[in-house]
């Protein structure tokens, strides 16, 4: 069955999207995302037509469009590790889009993206800036022309990615052990501080009780002293009255005993 005009447009746009995906794009590049959205619309229209392609061909188109869509979503992730993991789950196309391709372009893009993510993760671990070398470029150009070279690069990239992921896992386990040790130390310090605060509270409570008891004793002693002072004042007053009376009586007796001289 001859390809319809919509299918031809879909193939051309799909080939263009694969070429854009193979290039190193700027973060502000917007064409690929718009093209993929147009591919989705065209694919839906193609599935609704009466003279639609064979189911296997439609599945291949859907597989490539989903791959490009997943590739864009993976590029939006923040860390290189997340990008690498997301690219691992992408499924490229099985057949070439055009007759000029020896191998599927999506498979080439997949290998290129995985190698780029692996290089970025390696540069993050080593503290260097990732830049493709001539050797890498020549290997990539060779991978475009040889299926065997693609398989070898894919295997090497997978091994390097596994090594990087293993290193990340080891670092995460070490970090988890350090965090656990810090948590235990923090718990011990918290318990020690809690015991010290508890002892301080007990000492403060004891001091408050002793202060209350001393205040009560001081109040009792003050009352007793006041009563004692009142009693001493009363005795002194009586003594003075008695002395005054004695002197008065003595004067009267003296006057009586010794008459006035003439």
mmCIF file of C-alpha atoms in Angstrom:
data_model
loop_
_atom_site.group_PDB
_atom_site.id
_atom_site.type_symbol
_atom_site.label_atom_id
_atom_site.label_comp_id
_atom_site.label_asym_id
_atom_site.label_seq_id
_atom_site.Cartn_x
_atom_site.Cartn_y
_atom_site.Cartn_z
ATOM 1 C CA UNK A 1 0.000 0.000 0.000
ATOM 2 C CA UNK A 2 1.366 3.404 -0.983
ATOM 3 C CA UNK A 3 2.065 5.824 1.826
ATOM 4 C CA UNK A 4 -0.416 8.636 2.227
ATOM 5 C CA UNK A 5 0.548 12.292 2.288
ATOM 6 C CA UNK A 6 0.080 12.432 6.057
ATOM 7 C CA UNK A 7 2.347 9.438 6.548
ATOM 8 C CA UNK A 8 5.033 10.978 4.326
ATOM 9 C CA UNK A 9 4.853 14.211 6.323
ATOM 10 C CA UNK A 10 5.094 12.163 9.510
ATOM 11 C CA UNK A 11 8.199 10.358 8.237
ATOM 12 C CA UNK A 12 9.865 13.633 7.179
ATOM 13 C CA UNK A 13 9.123 15.314 10.492
ATOM 14 C CA UNK A 14 10.217 12.215 12.401
ATOM 15 C CA UNK A 15 13.510 12.160 10.511
ATOM 16 C CA UNK A 16 13.990 15.855 11.252
ATOM 17 C CA UNK A 17 13.305 15.283 14.966
ATOM 18 C CA UNK A 18 15.820 12.443 15.073
ATOM 19 C CA UNK A 19 18.437 14.706 13.486
ATOM 20 C CA UNK A 20 17.724 17.464 16.018
ATOM 21 C CA UNK A 21 17.897 14.979 18.884
ATOM 22 C CA UNK A 22 21.333 13.819 17.695
ATOM 23 C CA UNK A 23 22.687 17.380 17.838
ATOM 24 C CA UNK A 24 23.969 19.137 20.947
ATOM 25 C CA UNK A 25 21.166 21.604 21.622
ATOM 26 C CA UNK A 26 21.066 24.719 23.742
ATOM 27 C CA UNK A 27 18.866 24.632 26.864
ATOM 28 C CA UNK A 28 16.655 27.303 25.262
ATOM 29 C CA UNK A 29 16.069 25.220 22.110
ATOM 30 C CA UNK A 30 12.314 24.869 21.604
ATOM 31 C CA UNK A 31 11.918 23.399 18.128
ATOM 32 C CA UNK A 32 12.290 19.751 19.053
ATOM 33 C CA UNK A 33 9.582 19.933 21.718
ATOM 34 C CA UNK A 34 7.170 21.597 19.266
ATOM 35 C CA UNK A 35 8.032 19.069 16.560
ATOM 36 C CA UNK A 36 7.386 16.136 18.883
ATOM 37 C CA UNK A 37 4.007 17.608 19.868
ATOM 38 C CA UNK A 38 3.175 17.914 16.139
ATOM 39 C CA UNK A 39 4.280 14.297 15.653
ATOM 40 C CA UNK A 40 1.848 13.163 18.329
ATOM 41 C CA UNK A 41 -1.018 15.009 16.618
ATOM 42 C CA UNK A 42 -0.096 13.602 13.203
ATOM 43 C CA UNK A 43 0.176 10.088 14.633
ATOM 44 C CA UNK A 44 -3.289 10.347 16.146
ATOM 45 C CA UNK A 45 -4.698 11.556 12.843
ATOM 46 C CA UNK A 46 -2.924 8.744 11.008
ATOM 47 C CA UNK A 47 -4.466 6.134 13.312
ATOM 48 C CA UNK A 48 -7.953 7.526 12.591
ATOM 49 C CA UNK A 49 -7.629 7.277 8.785
ATOM 50 C CA UNK A 50 -9.232 4.450 6.916
ATOM 51 C CA UNK A 51 -6.134 3.855 4.775
ATOM 52 C CA UNK A 52 -3.785 3.692 7.709
ATOM 53 C CA UNK A 53 -0.479 1.745 7.602
ATOM 54 C CA UNK A 54 0.023 -1.742 8.952
ATOM 55 C CA UNK A 55 -0.226 -2.181 12.738
ATOM 56 C CA UNK A 56 3.480 -3.073 12.970
ATOM 57 C CA UNK A 57 4.438 0.156 11.236
ATOM 58 C CA UNK A 58 2.106 2.189 13.422
ATOM 59 C CA UNK A 59 3.643 0.606 16.513
ATOM 60 C CA UNK A 60 7.102 1.513 15.227
ATOM 61 C CA UNK A 61 6.032 5.121 14.694
ATOM 62 C CA UNK A 62 4.526 5.233 18.182
ATOM 63 C CA UNK A 63 7.682 3.698 19.631
ATOM 64 C CA UNK A 64 9.884 6.384 18.049
ATOM 65 C CA UNK A 65 7.580 9.234 19.064
ATOM 66 C CA UNK A 66 7.452 7.921 22.634
ATOM 67 C CA UNK A 67 11.240 7.667 22.615
ATOM 68 C CA UNK A 68 11.624 11.306 21.556
ATOM 69 C CA UNK A 69 9.047 12.408 24.115
ATOM 70 C CA UNK A 70 10.818 10.471 26.885
ATOM 71 C CA UNK A 71 14.135 11.922 25.758
ATOM 72 C CA UNK A 72 12.797 15.457 26.194
ATOM 73 C CA UNK A 73 11.388 14.629 29.609
ATOM 74 C CA UNK A 74 14.727 13.118 30.666
ATOM 75 C CA UNK A 75 16.579 16.275 29.601
ATOM 76 C CA UNK A 76 14.387 18.327 31.939
ATOM 77 C CA UNK A 77 15.633 16.414 34.981
ATOM 78 C CA UNK A 78 18.058 18.217 37.283
ATOM 79 C CA UNK A 79 20.858 15.726 38.023
ATOM 80 C CA UNK A 80 22.940 13.654 35.622
ATOM 81 C CA UNK A 81 22.171 10.479 37.569
ATOM 82 C CA UNK A 82 18.440 10.937 37.095
ATOM 83 C CA UNK A 83 18.961 11.626 33.403
ATOM 84 C CA UNK A 84 21.072 8.485 33.016
ATOM 85 C CA UNK A 85 18.481 6.337 34.786
ATOM 86 C CA UNK A 86 15.675 7.820 32.693
ATOM 87 C CA UNK A 87 17.618 7.141 29.475
ATOM 88 C CA UNK A 88 18.141 3.530 30.526
ATOM 89 C CA UNK A 89 14.384 2.947 30.368
ATOM 90 C CA UNK A 90 13.910 4.545 26.939
ATOM 91 C CA UNK A 91 13.169 2.181 24.058
ATOM 92 C CA UNK A 92 14.494 3.351 20.656
ATOM 93 C CA UNK A 93 13.041 2.284 17.329
ATOM 94 C CA UNK A 94 13.837 -1.085 15.788
ATOM 95 C CA UNK A 95 13.868 -0.094 12.108
ATOM 96 C CA UNK A 96 15.365 2.866 10.210
ATOM 97 C CA UNK A 97 13.050 5.767 9.494
ATOM 98 C CA UNK A 98 14.390 6.397 5.989
ATOM 99 C CA UNK A 99 16.096 4.187 3.433
ATOM 100 C CA UNK A 100 19.322 6.193 3.795
ATOM 101 C CA UNK A 101 19.855 4.952 7.339
ATOM 102 C CA UNK A 102 21.757 1.740 7.989
ATOM 103 C CA UNK A 103 20.754 1.613 11.633
ATOM 104 C CA UNK A 104 17.812 3.277 13.404
ATOM 105 C CA UNK A 105 18.592 6.895 14.157
ATOM 106 C CA UNK A 106 16.788 6.671 17.495
ATOM 107 C CA UNK A 107 19.165 3.892 18.542
ATOM 108 C CA UNK A 108 22.117 6.121 17.652
ATOM 109 C CA UNK A 109 20.586 9.007 19.613
ATOM 110 C CA UNK A 110 20.020 6.660 22.537
ATOM 111 C CA UNK A 111 23.667 5.595 22.606
ATOM 112 C CA UNK A 112 24.862 9.168 22.187
ATOM 113 C CA UNK A 113 22.643 10.402 25.037
ATOM 114 C CA UNK A 114 23.745 7.613 27.364
ATOM 115 C CA UNK A 115 27.406 8.318 26.606
ATOM 116 C CA UNK A 116 26.849 12.043 27.198
ATOM 117 C CA UNK A 117 25.122 11.401 30.545
ATOM 118 C CA UNK A 118 27.880 9.005 31.553
ATOM 119 C CA UNK A 119 30.510 11.617 30.718
ATOM 120 C CA UNK A 120 28.684 14.272 32.720
ATOM 121 C CA UNK A 121 28.414 11.976 35.744
ATOM 122 C CA UNK A 122 32.098 11.152 35.450
ATOM 123 C CA UNK A 123 32.962 14.841 35.258
ATOM 124 C CA UNK A 124 30.816 15.569 38.338
ATOM 125 C CA UNK A 125 32.609 12.856 40.280
ATOM 126 C CA UNK A 126 36.066 13.981 39.154
ATOM 127 C CA UNK A 127 35.268 17.695 39.402
ATOM 128 C CA UNK A 128 36.033 18.416 35.731
ATOM 129 C CA UNK A 129 34.003 19.816 32.862
ATOM 130 C CA UNK A 130 32.744 17.237 30.390
ATOM 131 C CA UNK A 131 33.803 17.907 26.772
ATOM 132 C CA UNK A 132 33.710 15.304 23.999
ATOM 133 C CA UNK A 133 37.164 14.446 22.713
ATOM 134 C CA UNK A 134 38.225 13.608 19.163
ATOM 135 C CA UNK A 135 38.421 9.989 20.126
ATOM 136 C CA UNK A 136 34.826 10.022 21.307
ATOM 137 C CA UNK A 137 33.720 11.851 18.138
ATOM 138 C CA UNK A 138 35.489 9.372 15.916
ATOM 139 C CA UNK A 139 33.974 6.474 17.839
ATOM 140 C CA UNK A 140 30.551 8.034 17.468
ATOM 141 C CA UNK A 141 30.996 8.564 13.705
ATOM 142 C CA UNK A 142 32.153 4.988 13.415
ATOM 143 C CA UNK A 143 29.063 3.848 15.374
ATOM 144 C CA UNK A 144 26.846 5.533 12.793
ATOM 145 C CA UNK A 145 28.292 3.314 10.066
ATOM 146 C CA UNK A 146 28.608 -0.034 11.852
ATOM 147 C CA UNK A 147 26.091 -2.092 13.847
ATOM 148 C CA UNK A 148 28.901 -3.912 15.551
ATOM 149 C CA UNK A 149 30.425 -0.644 16.663
ATOM 150 C CA UNK A 150 27.048 0.428 18.058
ATOM 151 C CA UNK A 151 26.737 -2.719 20.088
ATOM 152 C CA UNK A 152 30.280 -2.326 21.417
ATOM 153 C CA UNK A 153 29.713 1.322 22.400
ATOM 154 C CA UNK A 154 26.404 0.418 24.001
ATOM 155 C CA UNK A 155 28.026 -2.307 26.049
ATOM 156 C CA UNK A 156 30.914 -0.034 27.076
ATOM 157 C CA UNK A 157 28.529 2.789 27.994
ATOM 158 C CA UNK A 158 26.410 0.358 29.989
ATOM 159 C CA UNK A 159 29.485 -0.882 31.874
ATOM 160 C CA UNK A 160 30.634 2.662 32.592
ATOM 161 C CA UNK A 161 27.141 3.638 33.691
ATOM 162 C CA UNK A 162 26.951 0.625 35.998
ATOM 163 C CA UNK A 163 30.303 1.582 37.508
ATOM 164 C CA UNK A 164 29.197 5.167 38.053
ATOM 165 C CA UNK A 165 25.884 4.058 39.541
ATOM 166 C CA UNK A 166 27.710 1.618 41.815
ATOM 167 C CA UNK A 167 29.998 4.431 42.937
ATOM 168 C CA UNK A 168 26.977 6.623 43.621
ATOM 169 C CA UNK A 169 25.369 3.803 45.561
ATOM 170 C CA UNK A 170 28.517 3.329 47.635
ATOM 171 C CA UNK A 171 28.639 7.059 48.335
ATOM 172 C CA UNK A 172 24.971 7.019 49.343
ATOM 173 C CA UNK A 173 25.550 4.060 51.670
ATOM 174 C CA UNK A 174 28.550 5.812 53.225
ATOM 175 C CA UNK A 175 26.524 8.985 53.611
ATOM 176 C CA UNK A 176 23.695 7.000 55.184
ATOM 177 C CA UNK A 177 26.134 5.433 57.670
ATOM 178 C CA UNK A 178 27.529 8.870 58.538
ATOM 179 C CA UNK A 179 24.014 10.249 58.983
ATOM 180 C CA UNK A 180 23.146 7.284 61.201
ATOM 181 C CA UNK A 181 26.266 7.877 63.278
ATOM 182 C CA UNK A 182 25.417 11.567 63.577
ATOM 183 C CA UNK A 183 21.878 10.663 64.574
ATOM 184 C CA UNK A 184 23.167 8.348 67.307
ATOM 185 C CA UNK A 185 25.590 10.995 68.552
ATOM 186 C CA UNK A 186 22.795 13.573 68.541
ATOM 187 C CA UNK A 187 20.566 11.172 70.459
ATOM 188 C CA UNK A 188 23.262 10.561 73.079
ATOM 189 C CA UNK A 189 23.930 14.279 73.426
ATOM 190 C CA UNK A 190 20.204 14.915 73.756
ATOM 191 C CA UNK A 191 19.866 12.283 76.460
ATOM 192 C CA UNK A 192 22.886 13.691 78.340
ATOM 193 C CA UNK A 193 21.489 17.209 78.103
ATOM 194 C CA UNK A 194 18.121 15.919 79.259
ATOM 195 C CA UNK A 195 19.710 14.273 82.305
ATOM 196 C CA UNK A 196 21.627 17.462 83.152
ATOM 197 C CA UNK A 197 18.464 19.537 82.836
ATOM 198 C CA UNK A 198 16.595 17.032 84.989
ATOM 199 C CA UNK A 199 19.273 17.239 87.694
ATOM 200 C CA UNK A 200 19.235 21.039 87.514
ATOM 201 C CA UNK A 201 15.449 21.022 87.901
ATOM 202 C CA UNK A 202 15.712 18.743 90.936
ATOM 203 C CA UNK A 203 18.377 20.998 92.478
ATOM 204 C CA UNK A 204 16.258 24.067 91.800
ATOM 205 C CA UNK A 205 13.191 22.415 93.316
ATOM 206 C CA UNK A 206 15.179 21.463 96.425
ATOM 207 C CA UNK A 207 16.520 25.020 96.724
ATOM 208 C CA UNK A 208 12.994 26.417 96.431
ATOM 209 C CA UNK A 209 11.756 24.061 99.145
ATOM 210 C CA UNK A 210 14.643 25.030 101.416
ATOM 211 C CA UNK A 211 13.951 28.721 100.766
ATOM 212 C CA UNK A 212 10.276 28.228 101.662
ATOM 213 C CA UNK A 213 11.229 26.396 104.856
ATOM 214 C CA UNK A 214 13.745 29.097 105.818
ATOM 215 C CA UNK A 215 11.136 31.760 105.116
ATOM 216 C CA UNK A 216 8.642 30.014 107.399
ATOM 217 C CA UNK A 217 11.258 29.630 110.145
ATOM 218 C CA UNK A 218 12.237 33.273 109.783
ATOM 219 C CA UNK A 219 8.605 34.259 110.089
ATOM 220 C CA UNK A 220 8.155 32.167 113.239
ATOM 221 C CA UNK A 221 11.305 33.634 114.789
ATOM 222 C CA UNK A 222 10.127 37.125 113.924
ATOM 223 C CA UNK A 223 6.818 36.489 115.673
ATOM 224 C CA UNK A 224 8.575 35.115 118.739
ATOM 225 C CA UNK A 225 10.955 38.050 118.829
ATOM 226 C CA UNK A 226 8.063 40.456 118.570
ATOM 227 C CA UNK A 227 6.245 38.735 121.422
ATOM 228 C CA UNK A 228 9.427 38.706 123.470
ATOM 229 C CA UNK A 229 9.926 42.399 122.828
ATOM 230 C CA UNK A 230 6.378 43.127 123.937
ATOM 231 C CA UNK A 231 6.860 41.114 127.143
ATOM 232 C CA UNK A 232 10.142 42.889 127.967
ATOM 233 C CA UNK A 233 8.465 46.287 127.561
ATOM 234 C CA UNK A 234 5.650 45.286 129.920
ATOM 235 C CA UNK A 235 8.099 44.113 132.673
ATOM 236 C CA UNK A 236 10.085 47.318 132.405
ATOM 237 C CA UNK A 237 6.929 49.375 132.758
ATOM 238 C CA UNK A 238 5.886 47.474 135.901
ATOM 239 C CA UNK A 239 9.336 47.822 137.417
ATOM 240 C CA UNK A 240 9.309 51.561 136.825
ATOM 241 C CA UNK A 241 5.844 51.875 138.437
ATOM 242 C CA UNK A 242 7.015 49.904 141.440
ATOM 243 C CA UNK A 243 10.125 52.076 141.820
ATOM 244 C CA UNK A 244 8.064 55.255 141.558
ATOM 245 C CA UNK A 245 5.596 53.973 144.173
ATOM 246 C CA UNK A 246 8.443 52.972 146.491
ATOM 247 C CA UNK A 247 10.020 56.399 146.208
ATOM 248 C CA UNK A 248 6.687 58.096 146.840
ATOM 249 C CA UNK A 249 5.982 56.012 149.926
ATOM 250 C CA UNK A 250 9.532 56.528 151.174
ATOM 251 C CA UNK A 251 9.135 60.290 150.861
ATOM 252 C CA UNK A 252 5.899 60.235 152.815
ATOM 253 C CA UNK A 253 7.470 58.155 155.547
ATOM 254 C CA UNK A 254 10.489 60.407 155.630
ATOM 255 C CA UNK A 255 8.274 63.432 156.034
ATOM 256 C CA UNK A 256 6.300 61.769 158.806
ATOM 257 C CA UNK A 257 9.322 60.501 160.657
ATOM 258 C CA UNK A 258 11.281 63.685 160.432
ATOM 259 C CA UNK A 259 8.989 66.631 161.278
ATOM 260 C CA UNK A 260 9.576 70.019 159.801
ATOM 261 C CA UNK A 261 12.162 72.134 161.722
ATOM 262 C CA UNK A 262 10.954 75.249 163.408
#
